[in-house]
Amino acid sequence: MTEIAASDLRHPRRYVRLDTILRLRWLAVLGQLAAIFIVVQGLEFDLPVIPCVAIIGLSALLNLVLQTAFNPMRRLEPGYAAALLALNIVELAGLLYFTGGLQNPFSFLFLAPVLISATALPIRLTIALGALAVACASALVFFHMPLPWEGEEPLVLPPIYLFGVWLSILVAIGVTSLYAFQVTEEARKLSDALAATELVLTREQHLTQLDGLAAAAAHELGTPLSTIFLISRELERNVNGNSPLASDLKTLREQAQRCRDILAKITQLSSTGAPFDRMPLSTLIEELVAPHRDFGINIKVRIAVAGTREPVGTRNPAILYGVGNILENAVDFARATVEVNAWWNTETVEIVVSDDGPGIAPDMLNRIGEPYLSRRRSADEAQNEHDGLGLGVFIARTLLERTGAKVSFSNRTFPDHGAVVQIAWPRNRFEANEIAAESMI
């Protein structure tokens, strides 16, 4: 009954935004620089500043490269997010090597990347990061430079104390990560269960109300339409055939009869009727485009002919709303033309919506997908009711991503202008509902 596969609920994909990782890395860079400044200038300890600043500088440089080369709103695959967290562990190990190893009180920061992984990444990656942190801590027991201290009274800690620090780091990584993982997993399962329940209840409510709504509409509209039909027929009989009113009365009677026929069809709809039929990709696109053809914008639809059969899926409300919202925005911002291109192969189904409007502002391009996205407008821009993309695009993108689609926003290449929205599904996800239905027959 629900459009969410059971496997998706039991094993949800986990993604972390690149922006989240970058914020944490920048916080680490600033904290490390502040600690070095305080130790060298405030406490006047002899610290190997150059290698420490070099490690921090490389970390900051990597942050700049990632922030420039990739969209900060991009959701990272778990493997890439784990790689960045592993790099944090290695960088911390390098800094601790030059500042006393496990004798340094900041050695407990090994917990931070593992704890973040436990709340956002799969358990196997968390275990791998925990093992890396333990390996780095173990190496620092034997290989490190002396702890910065006053030269006349150097601090020498007994081996049993260092063993205790190492053991406490090991236990803390295991216990806190396991606790964070269990709490996060329970919250995630509860959220998935509530979302699935909400979808099931909504669909069940639509199914139960459909027949009643059709019957009520037919009952309420049937009587006045019958009256209009009878009166128009009587007037048509009493009017001379050469009268200019004759053709108008005939048209009125025919349209009233057409409305009665439509109501008769509505009353015959069942819960497995048109709103839930399977539909080819071309039919889906035509249904979405049809309501926007009378707004003075030329909408060009191009369906690429492929060697494989056309993908067929069910009328998924999330896809209808998501693609429809993006198409509506394209029509609103376009000057004259909107293009809807679609193609498919054995692995991918893709829809590309583009327009010839002003395009997406550079300061907003990497932030599309955030709710209530806005920017300051000039007086001229304020006169335009279509001044930006906000909650509607956030909802559309979220719904499409829940169906398995990847949504990307860009601008046309100069000298062309306008926005381009690319929506791509794995073909098996696009046709998942059809396959599931056929397997039940």
GROMACS .gro file of N, CA and C in nm, residues 1-3 199-211 213 266 268-280 283-284 287 312-318 320 430-438:
model
  153
    1MET      N    1   0.080  -0.120   0.000
    1MET     CA    2   0.000   0.000   0.000
    1MET      C    3   0.084   0.126   0.000
    2THR      N    4   0.201   0.119   0.055
    2THR     CA    5   0.286   0.237   0.061
    2THR      C    6   0.391   0.232  -0.047
    3GLU      N    7   0.441   0.349  -0.086
    3GLU     CA    8   0.540   0.357  -0.193
    3GLU      C    9   0.682   0.348  -0.140
  199LEU      N   10   0.239   0.828   0.547
  199LEU     CA   11   0.209   0.804   0.406
  199LEU      C   12   0.096   0.702   0.389
  200VAL      N   13   0.101   0.596   0.470
  200VAL     CA   14  -0.003   0.493   0.460
  200VAL      C   15  -0.139   0.551   0.498
  201LEU      N   16  -0.143   0.627   0.608
  201LEU     CA   17  -0.269   0.685   0.652
  201LEU      C   18  -0.323   0.784   0.549
  202THR      N   19  -0.234   0.863   0.489
  202THR     CA   20  -0.279   0.960   0.389
  202THR      C   21  -0.338   0.892   0.268
  203ARG      N   22  -0.269   0.787   0.222
  203ARG     CA   23  -0.319   0.717   0.104
  203ARG      C   24  -0.450   0.644   0.134
  204GLU      N   25  -0.456   0.583   0.251
  204GLU     CA   26  -0.580   0.515   0.288
  204GLU      C   27  -0.695   0.615   0.297
  205GLN      N   28  -0.667   0.734   0.350
  205GLN     CA   29  -0.772   0.835   0.360
  205GLN      C   30  -0.818   0.878   0.221
  206HIS      N   31  -0.725   0.893   0.127
  206HIS     CA   32  -0.764   0.930  -0.009
  206HIS      C   33  -0.848   0.820  -0.073
  207LEU      N   34  -0.810   0.695  -0.049
  207LEU     CA   35  -0.885   0.584  -0.108
  207LEU      C   36  -1.027   0.578  -0.054
  208THR      N   37  -1.042   0.596   0.076
  208THR     CA   38  -1.175   0.586   0.136
  208THR      C   39  -1.263   0.705   0.102
  209GLN      N   40  -1.202   0.821   0.076
  209GLN     CA   41  -1.281   0.941   0.048
  209GLN      C   42  -1.309   0.959  -0.100
  210LEU      N   43  -1.240   0.884  -0.186
  210LEU     CA   44  -1.255   0.906  -0.329
  210LEU      C   45  -1.396   0.879  -0.377
  211ASP      N   46  -1.451   0.763  -0.342
  211ASP     CA   47  -1.587   0.730  -0.386
  211ASP      C   48  -1.690   0.826  -0.330
  213LEU      N   49  -1.641   1.136  -0.236
  213LEU     CA   50  -1.626   1.266  -0.300
  213LEU      C   51  -1.688   1.266  -0.439
  266ILE      N   52  -1.685   1.006  -1.335
  266ILE     CA   53  -1.625   1.023  -1.202
  266ILE      C   54  -1.688   0.928  -1.103
  268GLN      N   55  -1.786   0.644  -1.151
  268GLN     CA   56  -1.744   0.506  -1.177
  268GLN      C   57  -1.599   0.480  -1.139
  269LEU      N   58  -1.530   0.584  -1.089
  269LEU     CA   59  -1.390   0.565  -1.049
  269LEU      C   60  -1.382   0.473  -0.928
  270SER      N   61  -1.287   0.385  -0.929
  270SER     CA   62  -1.261   0.298  -0.815
  270SER      C   63  -1.130   0.337  -0.752
  271SER      N   64  -1.096   0.273  -0.641
  271SER     CA   65  -0.971   0.304  -0.572
  271SER      C   66  -0.850   0.265  -0.652
  272THR      N   67  -0.868   0.180  -0.756
  272THR     CA   68  -0.754   0.143  -0.840
  272THR      C   69  -0.764   0.208  -0.977
  273GLY      N   70  -0.837   0.321  -0.984
  273GLY     CA   71  -0.861   0.387  -1.109
  273GLY      C   72  -0.748   0.478  -1.150
  274ALA      N   73  -0.785   0.582  -1.226
  274ALA     CA   74  -0.688   0.667  -1.292
  274ALA      C   75  -0.583   0.727  -1.201
  275PRO      N   76  -0.618   0.776  -1.080
  275PRO     CA   77  -0.515   0.841  -1.000
  275PRO      C   78  -0.398   0.750  -0.964
  276PHE      N   79  -0.411   0.619  -0.981
  276PHE     CA   80  -0.304   0.529  -0.941
  276PHE      C   81  -0.259   0.439  -1.056
  277ASP      N   82  -0.294   0.474  -1.179
  277ASP     CA   83  -0.253   0.392  -1.293
  277ASP      C   84  -0.103   0.405  -1.318
  278ARG      N   85  -0.049   0.304  -1.384
  278ARG     CA   86   0.087   0.314  -1.432
  278ARG      C   87   0.090   0.404  -1.554
  279MET      N   88   0.202   0.471  -1.573
  279MET     CA   89   0.212   0.563  -1.684
  279MET      C   90   0.353   0.566  -1.739
  280PRO      N   91   0.370   0.569  -1.873
  280PRO     CA   92   0.503   0.582  -1.932
  280PRO      C   93   0.562   0.718  -1.901
  283THR      N   94   0.409   1.005  -2.101
  283THR     CA   95   0.277   1.045  -2.051
  283THR      C   96   0.290   1.129  -1.925
  284LEU      N   97   0.382   1.090  -1.838
  284LEU     CA   98   0.407   1.169  -1.717
  284LEU      C   99   0.447   1.312  -1.752
  287GLU      N  100   0.152   1.513  -1.898
  287GLU     CA  101   0.056   1.551  -1.794
  287GLU      C  102   0.106   1.670  -1.713
  312VAL      N  103   0.822   0.269  -1.741
  312VAL     CA  104   0.684   0.285  -1.698
  312VAL      C  105   0.680   0.274  -1.546
  313GLY      N  106   0.618   0.371  -1.482
  313GLY     CA  107   0.605   0.369  -1.337
  313GLY      C  108   0.464   0.405  -1.297
  314THR      N  109   0.437   0.406  -1.168
  314THR     CA  110   0.305   0.444  -1.119
  314THR      C  111   0.298   0.596  -1.103
  315ARG      N  112   0.178   0.647  -1.085
  315ARG     CA  113   0.158   0.790  -1.064
  315ARG      C  114   0.201   0.825  -0.922
  316ASN      N  115   0.329   0.847  -0.906
  316ASN     CA  116   0.384   0.878  -0.775
  316ASN      C  117   0.359   1.025  -0.743
  317PRO      N  118   0.282   1.056  -0.637
  317PRO     CA  119   0.254   1.197  -0.606
  317PRO      C  120   0.381   1.278  -0.580
  318ALA      N  121   0.484   1.215  -0.522
  318ALA     CA  122   0.608   1.288  -0.495
  318ALA      C  123   0.674   1.333  -0.625
  320LEU      N  124   0.516   1.369  -0.922
  320LEU     CA  125   0.428   1.465  -0.986
  320LEU      C  126   0.444   1.604  -0.925
  430PHE      N  127   1.288   0.404  -1.045
  430PHE     CA  128   1.176   0.468  -1.114
  430PHE      C  129   1.065   0.368  -1.142
  431GLU      N  130   1.102   0.244  -1.175
  431GLU     CA  131   1.003   0.143  -1.207
  431GLU      C  132   0.975   0.049  -1.091
  432ALA      N  133   1.018   0.084  -0.970
  432ALA     CA  134   1.008  -0.007  -0.856
  432ALA      C  135   0.864  -0.046  -0.828
  433ASN      N  136   0.772   0.049  -0.837
  433ASN     CA  137   0.634   0.020  -0.804
  433ASN      C  138   0.572  -0.074  -0.906
  434GLU      N  139   0.607  -0.056  -1.034
  434GLU     CA  140   0.553  -0.145  -1.137
  434GLU      C  141   0.604  -0.286  -1.119
  435ILE      N  142   0.734  -0.299  -1.090
  435ILE     CA  143   0.793  -0.431  -1.072
  435ILE      C  144   0.729  -0.502  -0.953
  436ALA      N  145   0.709  -0.424  -0.845
  436ALA     CA  146   0.649  -0.483  -0.725
  436ALA      C  147   0.507  -0.529  -0.753
  437ALA      N  148   0.432  -0.451  -0.832
  437ALA     CA  149   0.295  -0.489  -0.863
  437ALA      C  150   0.290  -0.615  -0.949
  438GLU      N  151   0.382  -0.623  -1.047
  438GLU     CA  152   0.382  -0.740  -1.134
  438GLU      C  153   0.420  -0.867  -1.058
   0.00000   0.00000   0.00000
